[in-house]
XYZ file of C-alpha atoms in Angstrom:
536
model
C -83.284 -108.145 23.010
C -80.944 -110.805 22.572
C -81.326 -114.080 24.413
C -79.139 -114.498 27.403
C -75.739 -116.169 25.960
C -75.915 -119.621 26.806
C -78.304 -119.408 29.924
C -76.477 -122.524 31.668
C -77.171 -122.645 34.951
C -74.184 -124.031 37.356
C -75.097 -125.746 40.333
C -72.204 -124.543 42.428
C -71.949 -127.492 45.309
C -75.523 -128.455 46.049
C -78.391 -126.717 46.224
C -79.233 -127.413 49.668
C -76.716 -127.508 52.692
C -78.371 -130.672 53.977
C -78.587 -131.659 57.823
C -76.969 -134.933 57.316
C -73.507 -133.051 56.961
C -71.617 -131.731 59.278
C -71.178 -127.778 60.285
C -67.807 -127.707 59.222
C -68.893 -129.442 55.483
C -71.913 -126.692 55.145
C -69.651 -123.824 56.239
C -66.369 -124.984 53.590
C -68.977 -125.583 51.537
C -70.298 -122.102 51.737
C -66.508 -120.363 51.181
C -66.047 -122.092 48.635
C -68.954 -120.901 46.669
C -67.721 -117.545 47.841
C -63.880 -117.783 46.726
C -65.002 -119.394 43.347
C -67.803 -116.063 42.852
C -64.626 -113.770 43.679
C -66.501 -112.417 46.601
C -64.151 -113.367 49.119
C -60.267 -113.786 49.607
C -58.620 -113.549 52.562
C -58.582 -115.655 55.899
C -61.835 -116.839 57.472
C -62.280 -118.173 61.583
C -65.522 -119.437 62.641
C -65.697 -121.522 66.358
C -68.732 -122.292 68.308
C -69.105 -123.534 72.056
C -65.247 -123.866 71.407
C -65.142 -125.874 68.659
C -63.046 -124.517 65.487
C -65.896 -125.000 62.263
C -63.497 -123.536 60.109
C -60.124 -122.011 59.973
C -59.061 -121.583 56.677
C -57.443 -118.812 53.930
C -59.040 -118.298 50.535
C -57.411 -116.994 47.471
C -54.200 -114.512 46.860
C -51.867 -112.645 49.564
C -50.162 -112.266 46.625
C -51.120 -112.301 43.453
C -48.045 -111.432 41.204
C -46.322 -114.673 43.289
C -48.912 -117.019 43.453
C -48.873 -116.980 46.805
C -52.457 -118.168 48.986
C -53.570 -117.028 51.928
C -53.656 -119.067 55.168
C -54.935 -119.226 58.186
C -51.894 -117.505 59.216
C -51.509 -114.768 56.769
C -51.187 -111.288 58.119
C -53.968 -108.583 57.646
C -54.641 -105.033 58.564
C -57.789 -104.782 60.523
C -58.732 -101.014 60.517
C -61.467 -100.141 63.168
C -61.426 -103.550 64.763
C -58.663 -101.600 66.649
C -61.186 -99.630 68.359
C -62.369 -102.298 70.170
C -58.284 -102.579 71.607
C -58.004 -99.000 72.372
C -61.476 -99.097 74.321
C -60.416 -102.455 76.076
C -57.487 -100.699 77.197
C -59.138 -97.591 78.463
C -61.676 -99.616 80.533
C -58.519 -101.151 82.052
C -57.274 -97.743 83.209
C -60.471 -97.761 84.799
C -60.438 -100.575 86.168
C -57.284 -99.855 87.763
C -58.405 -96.359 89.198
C -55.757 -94.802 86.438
C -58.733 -92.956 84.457
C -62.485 -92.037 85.028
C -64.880 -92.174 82.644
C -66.464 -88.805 83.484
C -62.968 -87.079 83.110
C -62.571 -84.335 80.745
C -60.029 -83.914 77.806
C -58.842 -80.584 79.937
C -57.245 -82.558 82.470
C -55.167 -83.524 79.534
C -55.704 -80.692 77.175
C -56.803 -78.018 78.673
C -55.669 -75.377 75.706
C -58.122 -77.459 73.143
C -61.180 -75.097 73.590
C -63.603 -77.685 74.150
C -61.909 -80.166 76.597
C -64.153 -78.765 79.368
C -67.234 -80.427 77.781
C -65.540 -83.673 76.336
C -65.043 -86.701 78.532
C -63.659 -90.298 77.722
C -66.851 -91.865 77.580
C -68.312 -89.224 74.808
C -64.991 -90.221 73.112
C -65.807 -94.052 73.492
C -68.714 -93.860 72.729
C -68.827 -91.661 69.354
C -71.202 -88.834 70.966
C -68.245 -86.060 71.631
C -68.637 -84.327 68.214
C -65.172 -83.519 67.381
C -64.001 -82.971 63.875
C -63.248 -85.852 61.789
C -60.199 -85.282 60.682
C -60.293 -87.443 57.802
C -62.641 -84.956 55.855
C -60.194 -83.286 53.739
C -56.867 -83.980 55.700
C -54.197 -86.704 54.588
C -52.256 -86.034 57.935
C -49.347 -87.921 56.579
C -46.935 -86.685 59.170
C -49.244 -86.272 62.001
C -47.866 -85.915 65.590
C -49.713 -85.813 68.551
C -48.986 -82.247 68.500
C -49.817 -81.624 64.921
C -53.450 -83.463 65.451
C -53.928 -81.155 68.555
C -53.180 -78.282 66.728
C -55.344 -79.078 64.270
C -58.448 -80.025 66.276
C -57.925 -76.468 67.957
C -58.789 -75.223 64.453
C -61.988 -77.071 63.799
C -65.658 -76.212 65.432
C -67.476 -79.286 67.121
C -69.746 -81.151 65.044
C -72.403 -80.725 67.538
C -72.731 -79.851 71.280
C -71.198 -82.913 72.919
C -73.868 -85.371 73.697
C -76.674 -84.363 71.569
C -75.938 -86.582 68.418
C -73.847 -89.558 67.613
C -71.176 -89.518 64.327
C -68.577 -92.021 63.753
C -65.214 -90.439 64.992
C -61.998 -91.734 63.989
C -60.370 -88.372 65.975
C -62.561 -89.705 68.991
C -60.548 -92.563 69.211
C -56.697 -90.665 68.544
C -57.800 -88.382 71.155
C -58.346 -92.029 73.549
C -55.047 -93.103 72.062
C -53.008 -90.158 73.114
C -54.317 -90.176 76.585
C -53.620 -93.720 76.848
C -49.920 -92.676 76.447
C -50.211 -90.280 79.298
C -52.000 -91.961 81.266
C -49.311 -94.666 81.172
C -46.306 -93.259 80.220
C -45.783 -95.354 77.211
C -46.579 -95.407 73.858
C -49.907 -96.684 72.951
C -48.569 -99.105 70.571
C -46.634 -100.575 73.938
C -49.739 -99.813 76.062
C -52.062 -102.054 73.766
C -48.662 -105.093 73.831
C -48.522 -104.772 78.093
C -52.348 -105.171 78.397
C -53.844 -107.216 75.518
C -51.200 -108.798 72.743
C -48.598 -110.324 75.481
C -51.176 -111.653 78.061
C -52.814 -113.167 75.553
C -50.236 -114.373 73.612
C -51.182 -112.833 70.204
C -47.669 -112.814 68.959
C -48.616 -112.622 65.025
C -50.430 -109.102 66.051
C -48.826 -105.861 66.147
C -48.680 -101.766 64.501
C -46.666 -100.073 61.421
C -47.653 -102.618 58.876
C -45.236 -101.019 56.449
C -42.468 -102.028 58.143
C -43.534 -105.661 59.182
C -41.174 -108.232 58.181
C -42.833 -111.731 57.687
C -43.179 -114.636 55.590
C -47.307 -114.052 56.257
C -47.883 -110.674 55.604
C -49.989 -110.354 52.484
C -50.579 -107.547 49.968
C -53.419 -105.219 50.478
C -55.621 -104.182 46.739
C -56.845 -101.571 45.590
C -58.554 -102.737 42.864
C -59.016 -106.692 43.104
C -61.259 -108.139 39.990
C -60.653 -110.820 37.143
C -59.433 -108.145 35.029
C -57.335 -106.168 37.392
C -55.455 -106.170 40.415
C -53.664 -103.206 41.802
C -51.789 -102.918 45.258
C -53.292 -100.522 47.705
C -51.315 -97.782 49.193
C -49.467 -98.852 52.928
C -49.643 -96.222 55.426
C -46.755 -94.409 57.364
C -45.896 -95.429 61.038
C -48.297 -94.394 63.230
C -51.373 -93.859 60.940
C -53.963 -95.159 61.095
C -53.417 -95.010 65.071
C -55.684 -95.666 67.860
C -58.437 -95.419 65.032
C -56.980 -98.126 63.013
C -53.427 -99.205 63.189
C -53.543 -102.555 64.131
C -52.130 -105.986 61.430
C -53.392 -109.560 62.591
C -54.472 -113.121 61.622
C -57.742 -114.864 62.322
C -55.718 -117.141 64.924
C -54.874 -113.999 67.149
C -58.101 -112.273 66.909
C -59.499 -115.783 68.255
C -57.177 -115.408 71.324
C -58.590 -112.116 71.704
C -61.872 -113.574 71.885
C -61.464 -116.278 74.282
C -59.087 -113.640 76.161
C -62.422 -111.301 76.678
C -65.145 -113.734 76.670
C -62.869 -115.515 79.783
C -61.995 -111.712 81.194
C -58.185 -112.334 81.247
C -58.319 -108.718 80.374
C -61.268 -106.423 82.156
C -63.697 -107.998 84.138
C -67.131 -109.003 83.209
C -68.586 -105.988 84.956
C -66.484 -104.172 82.346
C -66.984 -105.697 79.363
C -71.202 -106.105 80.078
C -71.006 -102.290 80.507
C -68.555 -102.145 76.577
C -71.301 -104.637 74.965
C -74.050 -102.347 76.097
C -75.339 -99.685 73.497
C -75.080 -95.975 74.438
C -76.478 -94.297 71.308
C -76.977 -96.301 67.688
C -76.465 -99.660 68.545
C -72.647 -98.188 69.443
C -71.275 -99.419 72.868
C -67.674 -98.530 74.455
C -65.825 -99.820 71.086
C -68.567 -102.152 70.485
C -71.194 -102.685 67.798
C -74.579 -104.238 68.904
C -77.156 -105.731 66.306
C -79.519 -108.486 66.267
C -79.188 -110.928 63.184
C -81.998 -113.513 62.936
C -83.213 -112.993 66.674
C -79.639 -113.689 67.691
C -77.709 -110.527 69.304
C -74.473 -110.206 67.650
C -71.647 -107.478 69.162
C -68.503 -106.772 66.827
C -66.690 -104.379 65.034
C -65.456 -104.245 61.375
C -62.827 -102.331 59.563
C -61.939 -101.347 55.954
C -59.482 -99.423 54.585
C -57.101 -99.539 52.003
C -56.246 -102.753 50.251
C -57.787 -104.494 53.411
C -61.196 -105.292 55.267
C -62.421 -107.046 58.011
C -65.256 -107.939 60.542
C -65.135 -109.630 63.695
C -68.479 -110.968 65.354
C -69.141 -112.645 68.596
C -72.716 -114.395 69.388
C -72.287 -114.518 73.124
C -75.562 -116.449 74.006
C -74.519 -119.124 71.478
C -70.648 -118.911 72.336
C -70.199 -118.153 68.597
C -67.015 -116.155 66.866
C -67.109 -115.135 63.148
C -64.240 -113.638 61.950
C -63.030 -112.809 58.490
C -60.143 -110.729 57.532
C -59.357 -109.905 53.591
C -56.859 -108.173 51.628
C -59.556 -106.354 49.347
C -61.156 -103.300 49.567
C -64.616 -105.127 48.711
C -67.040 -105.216 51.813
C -67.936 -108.375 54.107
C -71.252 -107.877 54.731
C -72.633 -110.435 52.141
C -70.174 -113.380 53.567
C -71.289 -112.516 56.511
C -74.444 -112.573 56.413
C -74.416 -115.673 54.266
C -72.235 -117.784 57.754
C -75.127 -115.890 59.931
C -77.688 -117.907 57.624
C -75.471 -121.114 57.249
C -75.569 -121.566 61.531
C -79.510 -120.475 61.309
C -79.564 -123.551 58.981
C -77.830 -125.293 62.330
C -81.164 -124.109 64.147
C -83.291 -125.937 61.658
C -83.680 -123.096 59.092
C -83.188 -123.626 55.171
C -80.286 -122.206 53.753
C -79.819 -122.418 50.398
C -76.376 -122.021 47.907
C -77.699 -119.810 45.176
C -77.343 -121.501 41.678
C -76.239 -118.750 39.090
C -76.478 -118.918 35.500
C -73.787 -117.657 33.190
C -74.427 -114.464 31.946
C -72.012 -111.932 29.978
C -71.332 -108.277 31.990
C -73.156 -106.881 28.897
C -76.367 -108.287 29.659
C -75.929 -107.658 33.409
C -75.505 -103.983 32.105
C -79.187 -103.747 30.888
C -80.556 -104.021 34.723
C -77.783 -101.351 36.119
C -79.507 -97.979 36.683
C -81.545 -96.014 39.636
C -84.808 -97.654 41.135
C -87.157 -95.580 43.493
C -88.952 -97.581 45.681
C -91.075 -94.927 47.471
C -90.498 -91.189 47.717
C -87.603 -90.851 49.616
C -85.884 -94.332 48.965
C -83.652 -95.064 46.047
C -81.723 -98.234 44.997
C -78.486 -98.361 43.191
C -77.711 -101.403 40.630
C -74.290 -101.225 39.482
C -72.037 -103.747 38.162
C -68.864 -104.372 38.839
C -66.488 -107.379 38.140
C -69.372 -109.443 36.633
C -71.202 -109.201 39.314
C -74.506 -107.229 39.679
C -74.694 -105.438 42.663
C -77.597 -103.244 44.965
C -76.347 -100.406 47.362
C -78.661 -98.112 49.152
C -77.607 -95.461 51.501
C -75.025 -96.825 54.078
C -76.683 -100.087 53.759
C -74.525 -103.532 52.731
C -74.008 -103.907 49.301
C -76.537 -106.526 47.814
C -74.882 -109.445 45.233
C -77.771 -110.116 42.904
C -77.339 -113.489 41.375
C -78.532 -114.181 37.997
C -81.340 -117.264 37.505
C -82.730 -116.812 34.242
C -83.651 -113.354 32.366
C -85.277 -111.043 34.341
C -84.883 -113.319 37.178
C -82.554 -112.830 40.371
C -81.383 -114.017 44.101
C -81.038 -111.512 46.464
C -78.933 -113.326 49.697
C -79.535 -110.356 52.264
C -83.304 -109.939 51.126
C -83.492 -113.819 51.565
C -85.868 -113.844 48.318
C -86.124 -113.391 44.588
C -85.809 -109.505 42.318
C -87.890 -109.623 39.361
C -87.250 -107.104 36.411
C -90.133 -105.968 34.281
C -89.028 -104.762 30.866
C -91.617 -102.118 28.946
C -92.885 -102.854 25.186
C -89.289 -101.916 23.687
C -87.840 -104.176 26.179
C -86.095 -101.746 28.093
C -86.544 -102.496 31.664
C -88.424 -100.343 33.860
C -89.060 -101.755 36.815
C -87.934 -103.924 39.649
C -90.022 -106.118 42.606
C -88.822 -107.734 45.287
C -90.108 -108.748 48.983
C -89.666 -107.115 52.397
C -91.401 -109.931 54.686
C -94.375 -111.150 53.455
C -94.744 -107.353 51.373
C -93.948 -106.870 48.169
C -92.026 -103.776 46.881
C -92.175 -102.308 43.619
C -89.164 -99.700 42.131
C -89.620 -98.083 39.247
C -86.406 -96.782 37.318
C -85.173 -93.616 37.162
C -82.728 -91.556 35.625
C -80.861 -88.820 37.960
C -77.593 -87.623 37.097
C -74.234 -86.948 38.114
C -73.315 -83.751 40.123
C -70.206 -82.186 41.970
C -70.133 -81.134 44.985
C -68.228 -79.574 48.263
C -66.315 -76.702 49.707
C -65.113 -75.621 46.029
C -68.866 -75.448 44.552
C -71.137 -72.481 45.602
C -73.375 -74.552 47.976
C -70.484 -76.891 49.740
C -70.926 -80.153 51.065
C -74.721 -79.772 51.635
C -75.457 -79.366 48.294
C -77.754 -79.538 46.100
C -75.071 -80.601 43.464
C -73.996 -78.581 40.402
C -75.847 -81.168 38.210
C -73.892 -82.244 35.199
C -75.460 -83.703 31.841
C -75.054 -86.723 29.731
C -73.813 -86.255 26.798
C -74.839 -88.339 23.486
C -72.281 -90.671 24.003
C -73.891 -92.760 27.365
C -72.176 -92.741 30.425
C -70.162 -89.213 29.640
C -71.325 -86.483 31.898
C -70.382 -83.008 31.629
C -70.489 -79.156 33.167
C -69.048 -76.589 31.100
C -68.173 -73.233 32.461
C -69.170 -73.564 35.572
C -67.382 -70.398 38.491
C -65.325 -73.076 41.595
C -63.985 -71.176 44.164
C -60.387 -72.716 45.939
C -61.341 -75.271 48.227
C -62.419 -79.158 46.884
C -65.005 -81.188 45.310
C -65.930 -84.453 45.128
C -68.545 -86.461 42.299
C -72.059 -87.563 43.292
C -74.706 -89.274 42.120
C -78.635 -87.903 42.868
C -77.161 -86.330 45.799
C -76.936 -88.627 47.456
C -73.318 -90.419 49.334
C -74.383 -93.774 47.852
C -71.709 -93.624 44.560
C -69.574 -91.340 44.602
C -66.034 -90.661 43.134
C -63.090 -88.802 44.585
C -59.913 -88.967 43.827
C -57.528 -92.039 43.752
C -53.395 -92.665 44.656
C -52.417 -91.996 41.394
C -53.821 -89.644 39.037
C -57.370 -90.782 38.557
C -60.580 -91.148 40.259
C -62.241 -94.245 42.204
C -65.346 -94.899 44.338
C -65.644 -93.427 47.794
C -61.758 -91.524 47.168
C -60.472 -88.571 48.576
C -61.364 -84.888 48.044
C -60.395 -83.107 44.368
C -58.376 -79.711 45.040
C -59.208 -77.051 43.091
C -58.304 -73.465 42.638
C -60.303 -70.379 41.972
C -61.710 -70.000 38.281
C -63.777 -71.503 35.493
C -63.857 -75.351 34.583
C -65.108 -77.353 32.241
C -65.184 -80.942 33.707
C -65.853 -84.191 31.909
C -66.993 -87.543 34.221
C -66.670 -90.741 32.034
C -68.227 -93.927 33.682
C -68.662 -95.436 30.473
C -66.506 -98.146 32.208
C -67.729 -98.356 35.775
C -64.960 -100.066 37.096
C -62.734 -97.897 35.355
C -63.834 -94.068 35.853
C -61.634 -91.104 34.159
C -62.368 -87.113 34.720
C -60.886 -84.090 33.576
C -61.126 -80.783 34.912
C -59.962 -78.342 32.189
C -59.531 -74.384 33.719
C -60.730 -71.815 30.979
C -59.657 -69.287 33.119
């Protein structure tokens, strides 16, 4: 194997955030580590006890003019709007407009199970409806047309036995806003939360915002590459999602709840408490280093965010960017910059400067024990861990064989064979250490179009000579759609893009009735290609 090319480690910073500088120092410190890795451009809002720590934008809101990102640059915020259209529900409540325990039929009564569904299964993510994002654009939905459509689709599950992340929950809770009120639930969310509060840089249809702050949203966002996302249509994405803000206003909303200017504190105890997984009315509950944190985060295209409160502490965390690439590592990173605060060591990583080539040679599949599987990809120079719907892991490179795992708080140690192929990986979970060896699954499709549907197993494809091509040849698809998987398992997966090709975690393929021969080329990971030929 060759040497690593010049193995010259850069000490981004310092080493240590040291106690003689102040929070605001160790947390610009920390984002600026982050904007200079690429892993982070957008806006960023941290306060504690009241005191700003830092309020500050990072990188592009527009790449193709140069322009930066501010503290008051515009974002979409996705789901964090659940957390509006709950706050205004309990408000209904509050002002004996709306019951918890009533049912969709006093609304719906022609949706055949309204009789069993009430608000707070709705809220609360325990109703079962159909999502209606699996395999539905809904470009020009209506109220009526999403009614219609639910009428069409079985429950997921009896209402209150399970718990699945609803994004129809939560348009159901925006349309009875509207008649509960008799106003539009863009209007309903400005009377009770944006104009008391004075969020005037907050507000729906995104597409049609006019401002000098309003930044682009990408698609694809790398070194190499960027490419605008797609902006929705007016209303989409709703109650579930359609809400564009800065870091400023979401602070107001903060303060606004935390000082109940909007529900009472009876209220918004009984939103911060969990009902089923961790999931409250609207709100996410999770400790982070002994610390309970309640939030909500949101991604989407060409834009994520997360929004965290540490009530005990009086601390606020938000970040808002205009990629599609996730938060969890800079968050995690601030959670472990203010544990530094509480007289725990938090270290910058140093990284050494090595070529996407040689970060190539650890990508692959490592099982840790029977049932649990790790995924090392790489993607814009950056070597990368994803398992199941876990955060995404940034490995950071040391030395050969040597890396820094933020999230695992410890090192991940590759062990290469006698050819020097590696074949193994260790790392530490507390004080016990884990061992994966590598594996080599492959690529399937699968969904409504393949003869088992979405449950799988996957119609396995092979890899052909060249690595990195997979293929299926003559294989019988039925009309319906498909998507690409890996070990079947949801952790990489390809679907299709805006345009004509494929990307990670896209929509559904459509496909008619015959026999395909289908070709998956990840020889470039950050640039998949497919074709699906018909033979007949």
């Amino acid at each position: 194997m060759k040497s690593i090319q010049s193995v010259t480690f850069i000490l981004l910073f310092i080493t240590q955030l040291g106690f003689a500088q102040s929070k605001k120092e160790k947390l610009e410190q920390l984002f600026e580590f982050y904007n200079q890795q690429n892993l982070f451009n957008g806006a960023v809002f941290i306060s504690e006890k009241g005191e700003t720590l830092l309020n500050k934008g990072y990188g592009f809101s527009n790449v193709d003019l140069k322009k930066e990102n501010n503290a008051n640059s515009i974002f979409q915020i996705y789901s964090i709007t659940k957390t509006f259209t709950a706050t205004v529900i309990l408000k209904l409540v509050e002002e004996k407009k709306l019951s918890l325990q009533d049912k969709l039929s006093k609304f719906y009564p022609d949706y055949p199970y309204a009789s069993a569904i009430s608000i707070e299964s709705l809220l609360t993510h325990t109703s079962g409806v159909y999502e209606y994002t699996r395999g539905n654009d809904m470009k020009d939905q209506t109220e009526k047309s999403f009614i219609e459509f639910q009428k069409t689709k079985p429950l997921d599950f009896p209402v209150g036995t399970d718990w699945s992340y609803s994004n129809s929950g939560y348009y159901f809770l925006g349309y009875v806003i509207q008649k509960v009120t008799g106003i539009s639930y863009e209007k309903a969310v400005e009377k009770y939360i944006f104009k008391p509060l004075k969020m005037k840089q907050s507000g729906f249809a995104f597409k049609n915002l006019k401002s000098k702050n309003k930044v682009t949203g990408y698609e694809i966002f790398s070194e190499k590459e960027q490419k605008p996302s797609i902006v929705y249509d007016p209303p989409m994405p709703f109650a579930a999602g359609g809400i564009y803000s800065t870091v400023e206003d979401l602070n107001k909303y903060y303060n606004g709840l935390k000082n109940y200017k909007i529900i009472s504190k009876k209220s918004l105890e009984k939103a911060y408490t969990p009902f089923k997984n961790n999931y409250g009315y609207g709100w996410i509950t999770k400790k982070m280093f002994g610390k309970m944190t309640v939030g909500h985060s949101g991604y989407g295209a060409g834009f994520c965010s997360n929004f965290v409160q540490i009530p005990e502490d009086d601390i606020c965390i938000i970040l808002l960017t205009n990629t599609e690439r996730g938060l969890d590592t800079a968050t995690y990173a601030i959670m472990k910059t203010l544990y530094n605060l509480y007289n725990k060591d938090y270290k910058i990583p140093i990284v050494a400067n090595i070529s996407s080539e040689t970060l190539k040679q650890y990508a692959g599949t490592y099982q840790v024990e029977n049932n649990f599987v790790v995924y090392l990809t790489v993607e814009n120079n950056k070597l990368k861990l994803q398992s199941g719907n876990g955060p995404t892991t940034i490995l950071y490179p040391v030395k050969e064989n040597l890396f820094y795992a933020e999230e695992l708080m410890g090192d991940v140690i590759f062990e290469r064979n006698e050819t020097s192929q590696i074949e193994s990986l260790n790392f530490h979970v507390g004080k016990e250490l884990k061992k994966a060896k590598k594996i080599f699954p492959s690529w399937g499709i699968v969904g409504t179009a393949t003869e088992k549907g979405w449950e799988g197993p996957d119609a396995k494809l092979m890899e052909t000579e060249t690595k990195g091509i997979w293929t299926i040849k003559n294989v019988t698809l039925k009309t319906g759609e498909l998507k690409f998987r890996f070990n079947d398992d949801w952790t990489l997966n390809f679907g299709k893009d805006r345009s004509d090709g494929i990307m990670p975690k896209g929509n559904n393929i459509e496909i008619l009735t015959g026999v395909y021969d289908i070709t998956l080329d990840i020889t470039d990971y950050e640039k998949p290609k497919y074709k699906i030929f018909k033979k007949s």
